[in-house]
XYZ file of C-alpha atoms in Angstrom:
432
model
C 0.000 0.000 0.000
C 1.644 3.236 -1.161
C 1.887 6.520 0.697
C -1.233 8.669 0.385
C -3.474 5.664 -0.078
C -6.276 5.304 2.517
C -5.840 2.570 5.117
C -9.657 2.199 5.502
C -11.015 -1.052 4.143
C -13.759 -1.095 1.554
C -17.158 -2.233 2.866
C -16.899 -5.608 1.126
C -13.462 -6.184 2.761
C -14.654 -5.464 6.370
C -14.934 -8.315 8.877
C -18.548 -9.316 9.624
C -18.209 -8.367 13.328
C -17.080 -4.809 12.472
C -19.980 -4.369 10.067
C -22.497 -5.479 12.695
C -21.002 -3.058 15.241
C -21.233 -0.140 12.762
C -24.912 -0.853 11.972
C -25.763 -1.177 15.674
C -24.043 2.133 16.420
C -25.934 3.914 13.600
C -29.248 2.573 14.936
C -28.506 3.904 18.428
C -27.609 7.349 17.038
C -30.885 7.490 15.084
C -32.881 6.535 18.215
C -31.196 9.248 20.311
C -31.824 11.904 17.671
C -35.488 10.905 17.420
C -35.877 11.007 21.219
C -34.199 14.426 21.434
C -36.451 15.820 18.689
C -39.672 14.554 20.307
C -38.552 15.797 23.754
C -37.888 19.303 22.436
C -41.381 19.440 20.933
C -43.173 18.446 24.136
C -41.217 20.563 26.642
C -43.323 23.428 28.107
C -42.108 26.980 27.941
C -40.638 27.439 31.430
C -38.521 30.544 32.081
C -34.906 30.000 33.099
C -32.492 32.591 34.468
C -30.396 34.624 32.074
C -28.487 36.779 34.540
C -25.125 35.075 34.609
C -26.453 32.065 36.546
C -26.018 28.951 34.436
C -28.494 26.250 35.402
C -28.088 22.656 34.441
C -29.404 21.424 31.124
C -33.181 21.109 31.019
C -33.941 17.562 32.118
C -35.830 15.000 30.130
C -38.929 13.990 32.074
C -40.371 10.515 31.909
C -43.927 9.784 33.048
C -44.461 6.203 34.168
C -47.878 4.851 35.031
C -48.193 1.437 36.621
C -50.419 -1.222 35.152
C -52.758 -0.816 38.126
C -53.360 2.831 37.209
C -51.317 4.061 40.155
C -49.919 7.588 40.617
C -47.687 9.128 37.958
C -43.987 9.469 38.798
C -41.712 12.100 37.244
C -38.073 10.999 37.149
C -35.230 13.434 36.495
C -31.637 12.261 36.265
C -29.368 14.046 38.731
C -32.181 15.886 40.535
C -34.162 15.132 43.693
C -37.113 12.923 42.837
C -40.500 14.661 42.971
C -43.495 12.355 43.054
C -46.804 13.727 41.891
C -50.102 12.004 42.565
C -52.329 12.537 39.581
C -55.479 12.443 41.681
C -54.433 15.127 44.162
C -51.590 17.127 42.600
C -49.511 17.000 45.776
C -45.762 17.618 45.476
C -43.409 15.755 47.810
C -40.433 18.121 47.795
C -38.230 18.359 50.840
C -38.754 21.556 52.891
C -35.326 22.905 51.899
C -35.910 22.239 48.190
C -39.413 23.722 48.389
C -37.907 26.870 49.913
C -35.294 26.985 47.138
C -38.000 26.645 44.468
C -39.951 29.495 46.060
C -36.839 31.729 46.026
C -36.191 30.719 42.407
C -39.761 31.644 41.472
C -39.346 35.070 43.088
C -36.118 35.567 41.135
C -37.939 34.920 37.861
C -40.638 37.386 38.868
C -38.055 40.129 39.565
C -36.245 39.413 36.312
C -39.467 39.688 34.314
C -40.070 43.071 35.960
C -36.554 44.305 35.069
C -35.370 44.258 38.694
C -32.109 42.628 37.704
C -30.026 43.188 40.826
C -32.632 41.618 43.089
C -33.208 38.804 40.596
C -29.502 37.966 40.464
C -29.269 37.916 44.255
C -32.242 35.562 44.498
C -30.919 33.262 41.769
C -27.633 32.903 43.636
C -29.445 32.259 46.888
C -31.696 29.617 45.293
C -28.782 27.696 43.747
C -26.873 27.784 47.029
C -29.874 26.351 48.835
C -30.055 23.501 46.302
C -27.945 22.979 43.190
C -30.860 21.285 41.392
C -33.431 24.004 42.075
C -33.856 24.794 38.370
C -34.775 21.184 37.632
C -37.179 20.993 40.554
C -38.793 24.254 39.418
C -39.111 22.871 35.890
C -40.887 19.763 37.211
C -43.249 21.847 39.362
C -44.143 24.117 36.427
C -44.770 21.188 34.100
C -46.922 19.491 36.744
C -48.947 22.682 37.171
C -49.473 23.002 33.430
C -50.506 19.362 33.113
C -52.958 19.702 35.981
C -54.488 22.926 34.657
C -54.849 21.375 31.192
C -56.870 18.469 32.597
C -59.046 20.516 34.991
C -62.493 21.776 33.965
C -62.684 25.541 33.436
C -65.024 25.982 36.413
C -62.881 23.991 38.830
C -61.212 26.048 41.559
C -57.618 25.020 42.158
C -56.536 24.560 45.768
C -53.186 26.253 46.530
C -50.330 23.741 46.307
C -48.889 24.682 49.699
C -52.103 24.133 51.640
C -55.018 21.908 50.771
C -58.523 21.309 52.075
C -59.074 17.572 52.104
C -62.347 17.064 53.913
C -65.442 16.376 51.842
C -67.941 19.024 52.897
C -71.387 20.190 51.950
C -72.926 23.636 52.239
C -76.404 23.269 53.710
C -78.257 26.338 54.865
C -79.871 26.206 58.305
C -82.929 28.368 58.925
C -84.199 29.596 62.257
C -87.797 30.326 63.151
C -87.609 33.718 61.424
C -86.396 32.181 58.124
C -82.907 33.649 58.363
C -80.233 31.463 56.736
C -76.958 30.485 58.406
C -74.232 28.703 56.454
C -72.610 25.647 58.019
C -70.526 22.816 56.589
C -68.874 19.556 57.546
C -69.760 17.722 60.740
C -71.461 20.788 62.218
C -73.953 20.840 59.344
C -74.947 17.249 60.111
C -75.531 18.151 63.771
C -77.682 21.152 62.884
C -80.001 19.019 60.773
C -81.310 17.431 63.974
C -82.100 20.748 65.676
C -85.810 21.598 66.181
C -87.392 24.241 63.987
C -88.251 26.779 66.701
C -85.230 27.452 68.865
C -85.219 29.339 72.164
C -82.850 29.738 75.089
C -83.835 27.002 77.526
C -83.725 27.527 81.333
C -81.082 25.723 83.371
C -83.839 24.319 85.589
C -86.809 22.932 83.659
C -89.175 23.999 86.468
C -88.346 27.658 85.845
C -89.737 29.746 83.018
C -87.862 30.844 79.922
C -84.868 33.105 80.717
C -85.174 36.864 79.999
C -82.589 36.661 77.196
C -85.394 35.400 74.953
C -86.912 38.894 75.114
C -83.880 40.364 73.304
C -84.356 40.453 69.513
C -81.970 38.231 67.552
C -80.807 41.255 65.560
C -79.564 42.917 68.739
C -77.863 39.725 69.908
C -76.045 39.490 66.572
C -74.819 43.083 66.898
C -73.412 42.223 70.318
C -71.695 39.109 68.967
C -70.043 41.125 66.204
C -68.034 43.168 68.726
C -66.670 40.092 70.543
C -63.582 38.059 69.695
C -64.001 34.664 68.115
C -63.066 32.642 71.214
C -65.790 34.385 73.225
C -68.291 33.742 70.408
C -67.425 30.039 70.411
C -67.896 29.863 74.190
C -71.286 31.519 73.806
C -72.186 29.023 71.055
C -71.574 26.142 73.454
C -74.353 27.388 75.798
C -77.342 26.120 73.807
C -78.601 25.192 70.355
C -80.083 28.651 69.859
C -76.708 30.210 70.703
C -74.957 27.903 68.237
C -77.234 28.882 65.378
C -76.877 32.597 66.153
C -73.087 32.249 66.196
C -73.136 30.940 62.616
C -74.349 34.210 61.136
C -72.155 34.897 58.092
C -71.808 38.603 58.897
C -69.923 37.790 62.113
C -67.315 35.598 60.454
C -67.099 37.704 57.297
C -65.798 40.548 59.463
C -63.101 38.290 60.938
C -62.034 36.965 57.514
C -61.807 40.417 55.940
C -59.758 41.721 58.859
C -57.379 38.758 59.037
C -56.723 37.709 55.439
C -54.883 40.472 53.670
C -51.217 40.775 52.621
C -48.841 39.553 53.914
C -51.171 36.892 55.370
C -52.126 36.079 51.761
C -50.485 36.816 48.414
C -51.071 40.197 46.799
C -53.004 38.607 43.934
C -55.037 36.234 46.117
C -58.725 36.951 46.623
C -60.660 36.456 49.846
C -63.563 35.196 47.760
C -61.422 32.393 46.342
C -60.227 31.456 49.824
C -63.762 31.229 51.200
C -64.880 29.134 48.211
C -62.309 26.519 49.241
C -64.422 26.026 52.377
C -67.832 25.831 50.680
C -68.431 29.572 51.215
C -68.460 28.980 54.976
C -66.774 32.071 56.476
C -66.542 30.532 59.929
C -64.788 27.427 58.653
C -62.456 29.536 56.487
C -61.441 31.647 59.473
C -60.804 28.636 61.711
C -59.077 26.368 59.186
C -57.173 28.606 56.772
C -53.616 29.349 58.012
C -52.932 32.783 59.493
C -50.272 34.151 61.816
C -51.447 35.485 65.144
C -50.630 39.167 65.619
C -52.184 39.634 69.050
C -49.325 38.077 70.987
C -45.846 36.584 70.762
C -44.466 33.174 69.734
C -42.006 31.866 72.349
C -39.440 29.031 72.228
C -37.599 29.012 75.590
C -35.481 32.205 75.225
C -36.414 33.055 71.619
C -39.282 35.522 71.069
C -40.926 36.363 67.715
C -43.547 39.061 67.211
C -45.332 39.678 63.881
C -46.858 42.980 62.732
C -49.651 43.564 60.169
C -47.338 45.621 57.900
C -45.027 42.628 57.284
C -42.439 43.568 59.907
C -41.202 40.942 62.361
C -39.175 41.236 65.567
C -36.899 38.467 66.825
C -35.175 38.493 70.202
C -32.713 35.940 71.575
C -32.621 36.699 75.301
C -30.690 35.177 78.182
C -32.322 32.748 80.561
C -32.445 35.321 83.362
C -34.874 37.420 81.289
C -38.399 36.350 82.223
C -41.267 36.557 79.656
C -43.163 39.090 81.768
C -40.115 41.368 81.450
C -39.292 40.695 77.784
C -42.762 40.888 76.187
C -43.494 44.564 77.050
C -40.088 45.462 75.552
C -40.793 43.849 72.148
C -41.162 47.000 70.075
C -39.340 48.192 66.916
C -37.595 50.869 68.994
C -35.844 48.251 71.172
C -32.044 48.148 70.927
C -30.165 45.320 72.620
C -27.883 42.434 71.763
C -29.705 39.582 70.075
C -32.529 41.811 68.790
C -33.349 41.595 65.061
C -35.871 43.274 62.741
C -36.910 41.717 59.441
C -39.822 40.955 57.115
C -42.296 38.089 57.008
C -44.688 36.507 54.530
C -47.019 33.518 54.673
C -47.450 31.012 51.845
C -49.981 28.331 52.703
C -48.813 27.063 56.084
C -45.139 28.039 55.578
C -43.768 31.220 57.165
C -40.813 32.970 55.489
C -38.835 35.412 57.635
C -36.179 37.338 55.682
C -33.706 40.210 56.104
C -33.313 39.745 59.858
C -30.873 42.533 60.672
C -29.411 42.880 64.169
C -30.050 46.223 65.883
C -27.122 46.938 68.164
C -27.549 49.069 71.282
C -26.361 52.657 70.780
C -23.667 54.023 73.073
C -23.999 57.571 74.360
C -20.263 58.265 74.041
C -19.719 56.632 70.648
C -17.743 58.874 68.268
C -17.983 56.754 65.098
C -20.967 55.503 63.183
C -21.850 51.846 63.495
C -20.814 49.801 60.482
C -23.616 47.979 58.632
C -23.882 44.267 59.324
C -22.154 41.948 56.865
C -24.742 39.227 57.373
C -28.463 38.959 57.915
C -30.530 35.917 58.749
C -33.626 34.196 57.430
C -35.922 31.543 58.847
C -38.445 29.141 57.375
C -41.128 27.906 59.763
C -44.122 25.588 59.569
C -47.337 27.051 61.003
C -49.562 24.600 62.880
C -52.748 24.746 64.941
C -53.282 22.842 68.189
C -56.285 22.688 68.544
C -58.199 23.768 65.432
C -58.353 27.503 64.810
C -55.605 28.568 67.219
C -52.600 28.707 64.811
C -50.437 28.727 67.880
C -47.353 26.663 66.948
C -44.299 27.296 64.754
C -41.810 24.540 63.879
C -38.367 25.197 62.392
C -37.791 24.133 58.786
C -34.618 26.107 58.054
C -32.357 28.790 59.496
C -29.814 30.510 57.182
C -27.082 33.110 57.415
C -26.989 35.304 54.282
C -23.973 37.302 53.078
C -25.127 40.856 52.306
C -22.607 41.355 49.470
C -23.183 38.269 47.333
C -26.432 36.840 48.761
C -24.815 33.511 49.699
C -27.074 31.614 52.094
C -25.396 29.197 54.501
C -27.748 26.863 56.427
C -27.169 26.929 60.171
C -27.322 23.624 62.062
C -30.593 23.029 63.893
C -29.986 20.866 66.940
C -32.660 20.328 69.575
C -34.587 23.362 68.361
C -37.805 23.854 70.307
C -41.125 24.743 68.721
C -42.549 28.232 69.198
C -45.835 28.403 71.102
C -48.146 31.388 70.987
C -48.861 33.534 74.050
C -51.653 36.085 73.766
C -51.107 39.672 74.938
C -54.415 41.391 75.735
C -53.183 44.890 74.959
C -51.992 44.012 71.424
C -54.303 44.318 68.429
C -54.974 41.187 66.410
C -55.268 42.829 62.960
């Protein structure tokens, strides 16, 4: 074979094994190209960051459905597995990943509104919380689109972070004067067995009817509307007539309209939509829909948290010698002491996000230089719970991060033996 002549054998001169290998390799290439083409056509249009943060390649998502028509499972290579039940649309993300996805979603919102500095900071924070946040966000968005595509137009979607699972009806109960009171769930079943003409019964059957029956129901309802909800519920436990009066929608509509406004709910969330989740029962919505208590303080041993209606939050880490009766009157924005922080809060479903916790150092009368700004601030993620129903009196730690002010880097702080926060009411503090 002379110089310049190709060393590659002609097809007819190739060994049979080499020819089979070449044909097998070509078939695999064609299959991969076909799969890539079909995947690109079916991927939804999900926004990804463009501000110098390079996410991983968009994952290929495989939907597998068992022969027994079980729940659909979305599998992404290299990302935390998120399982979605087709019948309920519930996402099983870890609390830390769910927080990262929420930060990522906020970053996209700021980018779309040309707030690039804030968007870049949030993107960095999201990827530091979880390196696969972009993939998890992609899965969540695709799941949302799939669910909305299969839902009827009139179906009201329950927020993904909080769901109402009980099957309820919305019967209307009428008193002797044909006024309607909305009730739902187990209470509605109890009211069906009430007699038609209700009165306040005497404690002793030998005595006559009590004088409260002489008061018109309209006047009783006006009195109930100026009481707090715990007092109304105590009154409702007195008799069947009291229970029916306490179900007047006007009473609970006032509570709902006072309690559920930003930051207790999202800016674009409607009270009407919230109440519809509870069969238009205002009482049930007020008792069962998550809300932070503003008329007191959440306490975990020496850690105190107070929330304000304007979205401001106070956090104080005090020493053990400080008793609650001494600390609580001091919890005001004007307080300055070591371990005292001021930040912002928001509520999404039953998850509380506390951000920008900045320490407020005590000022010294003889200081000659200005205090330098803090290099770090802190953020907390808490789970809001209610024990018993309607109290919303417990906060459990999900995450606690230290955030670098300059680059937005969030470093999770270890949570060891962290106690839950329990609510303590303060009579002199307003609840709304």
